Coordinates of C-alpha atoms and ligand atoms in Angstrom, one line a residue:
X1 CA 40.3 20.9 14.3
X2 CA 41.7 17.7 13.0
X3 CA 41.6 17.2 9.3
X4 CA 39.9 13.8 9.9
X5 CA 38.8 12.0 6.7
X6 CA 35.1 11.2 6.4
X7 CA 35.1 7.5 5.3
X8 CA 33.0 4.5 5.6
X9 CA 35.6 2.9 8.0
X10 CA 34.1 5.0 10.8
X11 CA 30.6 3.3 10.1
X12 CA 32.2 -0.3 10.1
X13 CA 34.2 0.3 13.3
X14 CA 31.4 1.7 15.2
X15 CA 29.1 -1.3 14.4
X16 CA 31.8 -3.7 15.3
X17 CA 32.7 -2.1 18.6
X18 CA 29.3 -1.0 19.9
X19 CA 26.7 -3.5 18.4
X20 CA 28.5 -6.8 17.9
X21 CA 25.3 -8.7 19.0
X22 CA 22.8 -6.9 16.9
X23 CA 21.2 -9.1 14.3
X24 CA 21.3 -9.1 10.5
X25 CA 18.6 -11.4 9.2
X26 CA 18.3 -12.6 5.5
X27 CA 15.3 -14.4 4.1
X28 CA 16.2 -17.5 2.1
X29 CA 13.7 -19.6 0.1
X30 CA 13.8 -22.2 2.8
X31 CA 13.9 -20.2 6.1
X32 CA 16.2 -17.3 7.3
X33 CA 19.9 -16.8 8.0
X34 CA 20.9 -14.9 11.1
X35 CA 24.1 -13.2 11.7
X36 CA 25.4 -10.4 13.9
X37 CA 27.4 -7.2 13.2
X38 CA 30.3 -8.9 15.2
X39 CA 30.2 -11.9 12.8
X40 CA 29.6 -9.7 9.8
X41 CA 32.6 -7.5 10.6
X42 CA 34.9 -10.6 10.8
X43 CA 33.7 -11.9 7.6
X44 CA 34.2 -8.5 5.9
X45 CA 37.9 -8.4 7.0
X46 CA 38.2 -12.0 5.6
X47 CA 36.6 -11.2 2.4
X48 CA 38.8 -8.2 2.0
X49 CA 41.9 -10.5 2.7
X50 CA 40.5 -12.8 0.1
X51 CA 40.0 -10.1 -2.5
X52 CA 43.6 -8.8 -1.9
X53 CA 44.8 -12.2 -2.5
X54 CA 43.0 -12.4 -5.8
X55 CA 44.9 -9.2 -6.8
X56 CA 42.3 -6.5 -5.9
X57 CA 44.1 -3.3 -4.9
X58 CA 43.3 0.3 -4.4
X59 CA 41.2 1.8 -7.2
X60 CA 39.9 -1.5 -8.5
X61 CA 36.3 -2.3 -8.9
X62 CA 34.3 -5.2 -7.5
X63 CA 31.0 -5.8 -9.1
X64 CA 27.9 -7.3 -7.5
X65 CA 25.0 -9.0 -9.2
X66 CA 23.0 -9.9 -6.0
X67 CA 19.7 -9.5 -4.3
X68 CA 19.6 -7.9 -0.8
X69 CA 21.1 -9.8 1.8
X70 CA 24.0 -9.6 4.5
X71 CA 26.6 -10.9 2.0
X72 CA 25.9 -8.0 -0.3
X73 CA 26.6 -5.7 2.7
X74 CA 29.9 -7.5 3.2
X75 CA 31.1 -6.7 -0.4
X76 CA 30.0 -3.1 0.1
X77 CA 32.2 -2.6 3.0
X78 CA 35.1 -5.0 2.1
X79 CA 35.7 -3.3 -1.1
X80 CA 35.4 0.2 0.1
X81 CA 37.5 -0.3 3.2
X82 CA 40.4 -1.8 1.3
X83 CA 40.5 1.3 -0.9
X84 CA 38.8 -0.4 -3.9
X85 CA 35.0 0.1 -4.8
X86 CA 31.9 -1.9 -5.1
X87 CA 29.9 -1.5 -8.2
X88 CA 26.2 -2.6 -7.9
X89 CA 24.7 -4.1 -11.0
X90 CA 20.9 -3.9 -11.6
X91 CA 19.8 -7.6 -11.9
X92 CA 16.9 -6.5 -14.2
X93 CA 19.1 -5.1 -17.0
X94 CA 19.5 -6.8 -20.2
X95 CA 22.7 -8.5 -21.2
X96 CA 23.9 -5.7 -23.5
X97 CA 23.4 -3.0 -20.9
X98 CA 25.2 -5.2 -18.3
X99 CA 28.1 -5.9 -20.5
X100 CA 28.4 -2.1 -21.3
X101 CA 28.4 -1.2 -17.6
X102 CA 30.9 -3.8 -16.5
X103 CA 33.2 -3.0 -19.3
X104 CA 32.8 0.8 -18.8
X105 CA 33.5 0.5 -15.1
X106 CA 36.5 -1.9 -15.8
X107 CA 35.3 -4.2 -13.0
X108 CA 37.9 -6.6 -11.9
X109 CA 35.9 -9.1 -9.8
X110 CA 32.3 -10.0 -10.1
X111 CA 30.2 -11.4 -7.2
X112 CA 27.0 -13.0 -8.0
X113 CA 24.2 -14.9 -6.3
X114 CA 23.6 -18.6 -7.3
X115 CA 20.0 -17.8 -8.0
X116 CA 21.2 -15.3 -10.7
X117 CA 23.5 -17.5 -12.5
X118 CA 21.1 -18.0 -15.4
X119 CA 20.9 -14.2 -15.8
X120 CA 24.7 -13.5 -15.7
X121 CA 26.1 -16.7 -17.2
X122 CA 25.4 -15.8 -20.8
X123 CA 26.9 -12.2 -20.2
X124 CA 30.2 -13.4 -19.0
X125 CA 32.0 -14.1 -22.3
X126 CA 31.5 -10.4 -23.3
X127 CA 33.2 -8.9 -20.1
X128 CA 36.6 -7.7 -21.0
X129 CA 38.1 -6.8 -17.7
X130 CA 36.6 -9.2 -15.1
X131 CA 39.5 -11.6 -13.9
X132 CA 37.5 -13.5 -11.2
X133 CA 34.0 -14.5 -10.5
X134 CA 32.9 -15.2 -7.0
X135 CA 29.7 -17.3 -6.7
X136 CA 27.5 -17.2 -3.5
X137 CA 26.0 -20.5 -2.4
X138 CA 22.3 -21.3 -3.3
X139 CA 19.8 -22.1 -0.6
X140 CA 20.7 -25.8 -0.9
X141 CA 24.4 -25.0 -0.2
X142 CA 25.3 -25.8 -3.8
X143 CA 26.7 -23.4 -6.3
X144 CA 26.2 -23.5 -10.0
X145 CA 29.1 -23.8 -12.5
X146 CA 29.3 -20.7 -14.6
X147 CA 31.9 -22.1 -16.9
X148 CA 34.1 -19.0 -16.2
X149 CA 38.0 -19.9 -15.8
X150 CA 38.7 -18.2 -12.6
X151 CA 35.6 -19.0 -10.7
X152 CA 35.5 -19.4 -6.8
X153 CA 33.0 -20.1 -4.2
X154 CA 32.4 -16.9 -2.2
X155 CA 32.0 -18.9 1.0
X156 CA 35.3 -20.9 0.4
X157 CA 37.1 -17.6 -0.1
X158 CA 35.8 -16.0 3.1
X159 CA 36.5 -19.2 5.1
X160 CA 40.0 -19.7 3.8
X161 CA 41.3 -16.2 3.7
X162 CA 43.3 -14.5 6.6
X163 CA 41.4 -11.3 7.6
X164 CA 42.7 -7.9 6.6
X165 CA 43.0 -6.0 9.7
X166 CA 45.3 -3.0 9.0
X167 CA 42.9 -1.0 6.8
X168 CA 44.7 1.5 4.5
X169 CA 44.4 5.2 5.3
X170 CA 41.9 6.6 2.7
X171 CA 41.2 9.9 1.1
X172 CA 37.6 10.9 1.8
X173 CA 37.2 11.9 -1.9
X174 CA 38.1 8.6 -3.3
X175 CA 35.4 6.4 -4.7
X176 CA 33.7 3.9 -2.4
X177 CA 30.9 2.6 -4.6
X178 CA 29.4 3.0 -8.0
X179 CA 25.9 2.9 -9.4
X180 CA 24.7 3.3 -13.0
X181 CA 21.5 5.2 -13.6
X182 CA 19.3 4.4 -16.7
X183 CA 19.4 7.1 -19.4
X184 CA 16.2 7.8 -21.6
X185 CA 18.3 7.3 -24.6
X186 CA 21.7 5.7 -24.9
X187 CA 23.8 3.8 -22.5
X188 CA 23.4 3.9 -18.7
X189 CA 25.4 6.7 -16.9
X190 CA 27.7 6.0 -13.9
X191 CA 27.8 7.8 -10.7
X192 CA 30.8 7.3 -8.4
X193 CA 30.0 7.9 -4.6
X194 CA 32.9 9.1 -2.6
X195 CA 33.5 8.1 1.1
X196 CA 32.6 11.5 2.1
X197 CA 29.3 11.5 0.1
X198 CA 28.2 8.2 1.7
X199 CA 29.3 9.4 5.3
X200 CA 27.4 12.6 5.1
X201 CA 24.3 11.1 3.4
X202 CA 24.3 8.3 6.1
X203 CA 24.3 11.0 8.8
X204 CA 21.4 12.8 7.1
X205 CA 19.1 9.8 7.0
X206 CA 19.5 9.2 10.7
X207 CA 18.1 12.6 11.6
X208 CA 14.7 12.6 13.3
X209 CA 13.4 14.9 10.7
X210 CA 14.3 12.6 7.8
X211 CA 14.2 8.8 8.0
X212 CA 15.2 8.8 11.8
X213 CA 17.0 5.5 11.6
X214 CA 18.2 4.7 15.1
X215 CA 19.6 1.8 17.2
X216 CA 16.1 0.9 18.4
X217 CA 15.1 0.3 14.8
X218 CA 14.9 -2.8 12.7
X219 CA 15.2 -1.8 9.1
X220 CA 13.9 -3.7 6.1
X221 CA 15.4 -2.2 3.0
X222 CA 12.9 -3.3 0.3
X223 CA 14.6 -0.9 -2.2
X224 CA 17.3 -3.0 -3.9
X225 CA 20.8 -2.8 -2.8
X226 CA 21.7 -2.7 -6.6
X227 CA 19.8 0.6 -6.7
X228 CA 21.8 3.6 -5.2
X229 CA 23.0 1.7 -2.2
X230 CA 19.3 0.9 -1.2
X231 CA 19.0 4.6 -0.7
X232 CA 21.9 4.6 1.7
X233 CA 19.7 3.0 4.3
X234 CA 22.0 -0.1 5.1
X235 CA 25.1 2.3 5.8
X236 CA 23.0 4.3 8.2
X237 CA 21.5 1.3 9.9
X238 CA 25.0 -0.1 10.3
X239 CA 26.5 3.1 11.7
X240 CA 23.6 3.6 14.2
X241 CA 23.4 -0.1 15.2
X242 CA 19.9 -0.8 14.0
X243 CA 18.9 -4.4 13.2
X244 CA 18.6 -5.2 9.5
X245 CA 16.3 -7.6 7.7
X246 CA 16.9 -8.4 4.1
X247 CA 14.5 -9.8 1.5
X248 CA 16.8 -12.4 -0.1
X249 CA 16.2 -13.9 -3.5
X250 CA 13.0 -13.0 -5.4
X251 CA 10.9 -11.9 -2.4
X252 CA 7.1 -11.3 -3.0
X253 CA 4.9 -8.8 -1.1
X254 CA 3.8 -11.9 1.1
X255 CA 7.4 -12.5 2.0
X256 CA 7.9 -8.8 3.0
X257 CA 4.7 -8.8 5.2
X258 CA 5.9 -12.1 6.9
X259 CA 9.3 -10.6 7.5
X260 CA 7.8 -7.4 8.9
X261 CA 5.5 -9.4 11.3
X262 CA 8.1 -12.1 12.3
X263 CA 11.3 -10.2 12.6
X264 CA 10.1 -7.0 14.4
X265 CA 10.7 -4.6 11.5
X266 CA 10.0 -1.0 12.6
X267 CA 11.0 0.8 9.4
X268 CA 11.0 -0.1 5.8
X269 CA 11.8 1.7 2.5
X270 CA 10.6 1.0 -0.9
X271 CA 9.0 2.4 -4.1
X272 CA 5.3 3.1 -4.4
X273 CA 4.6 0.0 -6.5
X274 CA 5.8 -2.2 -3.8
X275 CA 3.7 -0.4 -1.1
X276 CA 0.6 -0.6 -3.3
X277 CA 1.2 -4.5 -3.6
X278 CA 1.6 -4.8 0.2
X279 CA -1.5 -2.7 0.7
X280 CA -3.6 -4.9 -1.6
X281 CA -2.4 -7.9 0.2
X282 CA -3.2 -6.4 3.6
X283 CA -6.7 -5.6 2.3
X284 CA -7.3 -9.3 1.3
X285 CA -5.6 -10.8 4.4
X286 CA -7.3 -8.5 7.0
X287 CA -4.1 -8.6 9.1
X288 CA -2.0 -5.7 10.6
X289 CA 1.7 -4.5 10.0
X290 CA 2.7 -5.8 13.4
X291 CA 5.6 -3.7 14.8
X292 CA 6.0 -1.5 11.7
X293 CA 6.2 2.2 12.7
X294 CA 7.3 4.0 9.5
X295 CA 7.3 3.6 5.8
X296 CA 9.9 5.5 3.7
X297 CA 8.5 5.6 0.2
X298 CA 10.2 7.3 -2.9
X299 CA 11.5 6.7 -6.4
X300 CA 8.3 8.0 -7.8
X301 CA 5.5 9.9 -6.4
X302 CA 3.5 8.3 -3.7
X303 CA -0.3 8.6 -4.4
X304 CA -2.1 10.5 -1.6
X305 CA -4.7 7.8 -1.3
X306 CA -2.0 5.1 -0.5
X307 CA -0.4 7.5 2.1
X308 CA -3.8 7.9 3.8
X309 CA -4.6 4.2 3.8
X310 CA -1.3 3.4 5.5
X311 CA -1.8 6.1 8.1
X312 CA -5.4 6.0 8.9
X313 CA -6.2 2.3 8.3
X314 CA -2.9 0.7 9.4
X315 CA -1.5 3.3 11.9
X316 CA 1.9 3.6 10.2
X317 CA 3.6 6.9 9.7
X318 CA 4.3 7.3 6.0
X319 CA 7.2 9.4 5.0
X320 CA 7.5 10.5 1.4
X321 CA 11.0 10.9 0.1
X322 CA 12.6 12.1 -3.1
X323 CA 15.9 11.8 -4.7
X324 CA 18.0 10.4 -7.5
X325 CA 21.1 8.3 -8.3
X326 CA 23.1 11.4 -8.8
X327 CA 22.3 12.6 -5.2
X328 CA 23.4 9.4 -3.2
X329 CA 20.3 9.5 -3.5
X330 CA 17.8 11.2 -1.0
X331 CA 17.4 14.9 -1.0
X332 CA 14.0 15.6 0.4
X333 CA 11.7 14.2 3.0
X334 CA 8.1 15.1 3.6
X335 CA 7.3 15.5 7.2
X336 CA 4.9 18.0 8.8
X337 CA 6.3 21.1 10.3
X338 CA 5.2 22.2 13.9
X339 CA 1.9 24.0 13.5
X340 CA 0.8 21.7 10.7
X341 CA -0.8 19.0 12.8
X342 CA -3.8 21.1 13.3
X343 CA -4.5 21.8 9.7
X344 CA -7.6 20.2 8.1
X345 CA -6.8 16.6 7.1
X346 CA -6.9 17.3 3.4
X347 CA -4.2 19.9 3.7
X348 CA -2.0 17.7 6.0
X349 CA -2.0 14.9 3.5
X350 CA -1.5 17.5 0.7
X351 CA 1.8 18.3 2.4
X352 CA 2.7 14.7 3.0
X353 CA 2.1 13.9 -0.7
X354 CA 4.6 16.5 -1.7
X355 CA 8.3 15.6 -2.1
X356 CA 9.0 17.7 1.1
X357 CA 11.8 19.7 2.5
X358 CA 15.4 19.7 1.4
X359 CA 17.7 17.8 3.7
X360 CA 20.4 19.8 5.7
X361 CA 23.6 20.3 3.8
X362 CA 22.2 20.8 0.3
X363 CA 21.2 23.8 -1.8
X364 CA 18.3 23.9 -4.3
X365 CA 17.0 26.3 -6.9
X366 CA 13.9 25.9 -9.1
X367 CA 14.4 27.9 -12.3
X368 CA 12.6 28.9 -15.4
X369 CA 13.7 28.5 -18.9
X370 CA 15.9 31.6 -18.6
X371 CA 17.7 30.3 -15.5
X372 CA 15.9 32.7 -13.2
X373 CA 14.5 31.4 -9.9
X374 CA 10.7 31.0 -10.0
X375 CA 8.7 32.4 -6.9
X376 CA 8.0 30.0 -4.0
X377 CA 4.2 30.3 -4.4
X378 CA 3.3 26.5 -4.9
X379 CA 2.2 27.3 -8.4
X380 CA 5.3 28.5 -10.5
X381 CA 7.0 25.7 -12.0
X382 CA 10.6 25.3 -13.0
X383 CA 13.5 22.7 -13.2
X384 CA 15.1 21.7 -9.9
X385 CA 18.7 22.2 -9.6
X386 CA 20.8 20.9 -6.7
X387 CA 24.3 21.1 -5.3
X388 CA 26.0 19.9 -2.1
X389 CA 28.5 17.3 -0.8
X390 CA 26.3 14.3 -1.8
X391 CA 25.5 15.5 -5.3
X392 CA 27.5 14.2 -8.2
X393 CA 29.7 16.5 -10.1
X394 CA 30.0 14.4 -13.2
X395 CA 29.0 11.0 -14.7
X396 CA 31.8 8.5 -14.7
X397 CA 34.0 9.0 -17.8
X398 CA 31.0 10.1 -19.8
X399 CA 31.0 13.1 -22.3
X400 CA 27.2 13.5 -21.5
X401 CA 28.2 15.1 -18.1
X402 CA 28.5 18.6 -19.7
X403 CA 24.7 18.8 -20.3
X404 CA 23.7 17.8 -16.8
X405 CA 26.3 19.4 -14.5
X406 CA 26.6 23.0 -15.3
X407 CA 28.4 25.9 -13.5
X408 CA 28.4 23.7 -10.3
X409 CA 24.8 22.8 -10.2
X410 CA 23.3 19.4 -11.1
X411 CA 20.3 19.9 -13.5
X412 CA 17.8 17.2 -12.4
X413 CA 15.4 17.2 -15.4
X414 CA 12.5 17.3 -12.9
X415 CA 9.9 20.1 -13.0
X416 CA 8.8 21.2 -9.6
X417 CA 7.2 23.9 -7.5
X418 CA 8.1 25.2 -4.1
X419 CA 5.4 26.5 -1.8
X420 CA 5.6 29.2 0.8
X421 CA 6.3 26.7 3.6
X422 CA 9.3 25.5 1.6
X423 CA 7.9 22.1 0.4
X424 CA 9.0 20.9 -3.0
X425 CA 6.4 19.4 -5.2
X426 CA 7.6 17.4 -8.2
X427 CA 5.2 18.0 -11.0
X428 CA 6.7 15.7 -13.5
X429 CA 9.9 14.7 -15.3
X430 CA 10.5 17.2 -18.0
X431 CA 10.1 14.4 -20.6
X432 CA 6.8 13.0 -19.1
X433 CA 4.9 16.2 -19.0
X434 CA 1.9 16.4 -21.4
X435 CA 1.8 19.6 -23.4
X436 CA -1.7 20.2 -24.5
X437 CA -2.7 23.5 -26.3
X438 CA 0.7 25.1 -25.1
X439 CA -0.2 24.3 -21.4
X440 CA 1.4 21.6 -19.2
X441 CA -0.5 18.7 -17.8
X442 CA 1.1 16.8 -15.0
X443 CA 1.1 13.1 -15.7
X444 CA 1.9 12.3 -12.1
X445 CA -1.0 14.4 -10.6
X446 CA -3.4 12.6 -13.0
X447 CA -2.1 9.1 -12.1
X448 CA -2.2 9.8 -8.4
X449 CA -5.8 10.9 -8.7
X450 CA -6.7 7.9 -10.7
X451 CA -5.1 5.6 -8.3
X452 CA -7.5 7.0 -5.6
X453 CA -10.4 5.2 -7.4
X454 CA -11.3 2.2 -5.2
X455 CA -11.3 -0.1 -8.1
X456 CA -8.0 1.0 -9.7
X457 CA -4.9 -0.9 -8.9
X458 CA -2.4 1.0 -11.0
X459 CA -2.6 3.9 -13.3
X460 CA 0.1 5.6 -15.6
X461 CA -0.5 8.6 -17.8
X462 CA 1.4 9.3 -21.1
X463 CA 1.4 12.0 -23.7
X464 CA -0.1 10.9 -27.1
X465 CA 0.2 13.1 -30.2
X466 CA -3.0 15.1 -31.0
X467 CA -3.6 17.1 -34.3
X468 CA -5.5 19.8 -32.6
X469 CA -3.7 20.2 -29.2
X470 CA -0.3 18.9 -29.9
X471 CA -0.5 16.3 -27.1
X472 CA -3.2 14.8 -25.0
X473 CA -3.1 12.5 -21.9
X474 CA -3.8 8.9 -22.2
X475 CA -4.6 6.9 -19.1
X476 CA -3.3 3.2 -18.9
X477 CA -5.1 1.5 -16.1
X478 CA -4.9 -1.8 -14.1
X479 CA -8.2 -2.7 -12.6
X480 CA -8.4 -4.4 -9.2
X481 CA -9.2 -8.2 -9.3
X482 CA -12.9 -8.6 -10.0
X483 CA -13.6 -5.0 -11.1
X484 CA -15.4 -4.2 -14.4
X485 CA -15.0 -0.4 -13.8
X486 CA -15.3 1.4 -17.3
X487 CA -13.6 4.4 -18.9
X488 CA -16.2 7.0 -18.3
X489 CA -16.5 6.2 -14.5
X490 CA -12.7 6.3 -14.0
X491 CA -12.5 9.7 -15.6
X492 CA -15.5 11.0 -13.9
X493 CA -13.9 10.1 -10.5
X494 CA -11.2 12.6 -11.0
X495 CA -13.2 15.3 -12.8
X496 CA -13.7 17.4 -9.8
X497 CA -10.0 17.7 -9.1
X498 CA -8.6 19.2 -12.4
X499 CA -9.5 21.7 -15.0
X500 CA -11.7 20.0 -17.7
X501 CA -8.9 20.2 -20.3
X502 CA -6.6 18.0 -18.2
X503 CA -8.9 15.0 -18.3
X504 CA -7.9 12.1 -20.5
X505 CA -10.3 11.3 -23.4
X506 CA -9.1 7.7 -23.4
X507 CA -8.5 5.1 -20.9
X508 CA -6.8 1.8 -21.9
X509 CA -7.3 -1.1 -19.4
X510 CA -4.4 -3.5 -19.3
X511 CA -3.5 -6.5 -17.1
X512 CA -0.2 -4.9 -16.1
X513 CA 1.9 -1.8 -16.5
X514 CA 5.4 -2.5 -17.7
X515 CA 8.0 -1.5 -15.1
X516 CA 11.5 -0.1 -15.5
X517 CA 14.5 -1.9 -14.1
X518 CA 14.1 0.2 -11.0
X519 CA 10.5 -0.5 -10.4
X520 CA 8.8 2.5 -11.9
X521 CA 6.1 2.6 -14.6
X522 CA 8.0 2.4 -17.9
X523 CA 6.6 5.3 -19.8
X524 CA 9.0 4.5 -22.5
X525 CA 7.3 1.1 -23.1
X526 CA 3.9 2.5 -22.7
X527 CA 4.7 5.2 -25.4
X528 CA 6.1 2.5 -27.7
X529 CA 2.9 0.4 -27.3
X530 CA 0.2 3.0 -27.3
X531 CA 1.6 5.9 -29.2
X532 CA 2.6 3.7 -32.3
X533 CA -0.7 1.9 -32.0
X534 CA -2.7 5.2 -32.0
X535 CA -0.8 6.3 -35.0
X536 CA -1.6 3.0 -36.9
X537 CA -5.2 3.5 -36.0
X538 CA -5.2 7.1 -37.1
X539 CA -3.5 5.9 -40.4
X540 CA -6.4 3.4 -41.1
X541 CA -9.0 6.2 -40.3
X542 CA -10.6 7.2 -43.7
X543 CA -12.5 10.2 -42.6
Ligands
ADP601 P1 16.0 5.9 -12.7 O1 14.9 5.3 -12.1 O2 15.9 6.8 -13.9 O3 17.2 4.9 -13.0 P2 16.6 7.3 -10.3 O4 16.1 6.2 -9.4 O5 17.8 8.0 -10.0 O6 16.9 6.7 -11.7 O7 15.4 8.3 -10.5 C1 15.3 9.5 -10.0 C2 14.1 10.2 -10.5 O8 12.9 9.5 -10.0 C3 13.9 11.6 -10.1 O9 14.6 12.5 -10.8 C4 12.5 11.8 -10.1 O10 12.0 12.1 -11.6 C5 11.9 10.4 -9.8 N1 11.6 10.5 -8.3 C6 12.2 10.0 -7.3 N2 11.6 10.0 -6.1 C7 10.4 10.6 -6.4 C8 9.2 11.0 -5.8 N3 9.1 10.8 -4.5 N4 8.2 11.6 -6.4 C9 8.3 11.8 -7.7 N5 9.3 11.5 -8.5 C10 10.3 11.0 -7.9

C-alpha cells in the first residue's frame, strides 16, 4: 500500500471538488452571511497566501480569538494546509491566562473578531511573540483600532492576496492545531493535534454508530470552535459535505432555536447547560425543533431527565458523548445496541445516560489504585485510561506531562465503571467525588437526579468538609422562574434513588451557578464560595 500521509488537505480538497455549492451560514447580529464550500476554499487559499506574505511559514502558529463562524474555519484550514498551525484561544479566559497561552505557544499572528476587541485589546501589550494582528470586520463593516502596530483588516488581506495553490507536502505527524485545556491548579496545558489525529477523529465522527455526520446533514456546532475544534465536528462536516450553520457573535438560546428552525439544521452539538437552556425556551414558547433530528451532547454528564424530554417530548434523537481536550476530543458515544430497543424504558434511558461505547480505534482500561483492571460489572469503579492515534502523548512543552501520560497511556483523572455490555459510566472527576465516611458519593449522579425535579433548573453538588464524616455533599440549586420549592422537597424528590447517606443535608438556593470557561459548572468557584463560608459559620458557632 502507499504510504499516503493522513492530512487535513484531503478534507479541504474533497469539499472543494465535490460540494462547492453546499452552504455555510453564519448568524450575524443583523442577519446571516451565506457562503459555499467553493467560495470558502478560494478564500482559504487567499488567506494562506496573505499569511505567507506576512512571514508565516512551516511550524508557525496562528492564534484565533473568535466566535463560531465560517471565517474561523478559514483560519483552521489555511494555517494547517500551509504547514503552520492554528491555535484557538478561549474567549472567556482572563487576560493573564490568555497572555500565558499565547506566549507559551509562541503565536506569530493573532486573528480576532471585531466584537471581541475590548477583551483582547488590553492583553496585546503583554504578548511577546505576536508580530501581526488581523481584525475581522464587525457587523457594520467597520473594524476597531486595537492600537497594535502591525494591525491589518482580515478582509483586506484575503481580498488583496494571491491564492496559495501549491500546498506543501506535509508530514501527517506535524501539528495542525493547538488547544489549551484548563488545569485545576496552575497554568493551562496545551495539546497539539497532528494532521493524522484530526483526520482519524473526523472519520470516526462520521460513523453511523457515532455522530453520523453525512452530506445530507446541516450541522450547527454550538460547542465553541475555540474549544477542542468544536469537537472536531466542522472538520467532519467539511469532509462529508454537510451544510454548516454557525452561531456568530454572542449567540443566545433563542438565536440557536431560530437558526435550527430557519436554516434546516438536522444535527447540533453542545454541552448540557446549552441544551437545558434551549429546553426551557421550548417549554415557554411551545414550539418545536423543526428539522432537527439529532442532538450530540457532551462536556459534562447529560441529565437523564433532559435526554428523555428531548426524545419523548420533542422527537429528537439524543446522543450522549464523552471525551476531553487530550483526546481530540470524543472517545465515547452512547447509542443503544441491537436488542436494547425492547428493554423497559427506564433501562433504555439508563444506557443512553451513560457515556457509552468506546469509538473504533482506541483502547481503554479502567483501573484501581494498584493499576489493576476492575471487573466490567457496572459497579466496580476505577480511573479511566486511554490510548490510541487521537490521544495526546504529552502536553506541549510542559513538565506536568509526566504525571498524566504514563507508559503509553493517558490517565484521564475520571472515575468510571464499565458494565457487561461495555458501556462506560463516568462516576465523577477524581477531584469532585465526595468522600463520606470512607465511601465515595458521586456528585454527578446527585446533580442529575436533582435536575429531574420539575422546578429545578440547575443543580451542582460539591463536597464540604465535615468533622464526623470527612466530607458531605452540598447541593447548590437554581430554581425555575416562579418556583418557591424548598430544601426538604428537593432532597425528598431524590431520596428513593440513593442510599440514605448519599443525600445532602443542605441545599443552597442561588440565582445562577458559576460556569467555567468551557461552559461547565465551576465546582472550584462553588467550593471557594460555600466551603469557606461554611468554615466561617462553623468558626462563629459557640456550641
Ligand atoms: P476542561 O473543561 O477541563 O477545560 P475538557 O473539556 O477537556 O476540559 O473536559 C474533559 C472532561 O470533561 C472529562 O475528563 C470529563 O471529566 C468531563 N466530561 C466530558 N464529557 C462528559 C460527559 N459526557 N459526562 C461526564 N463528564 C464528561
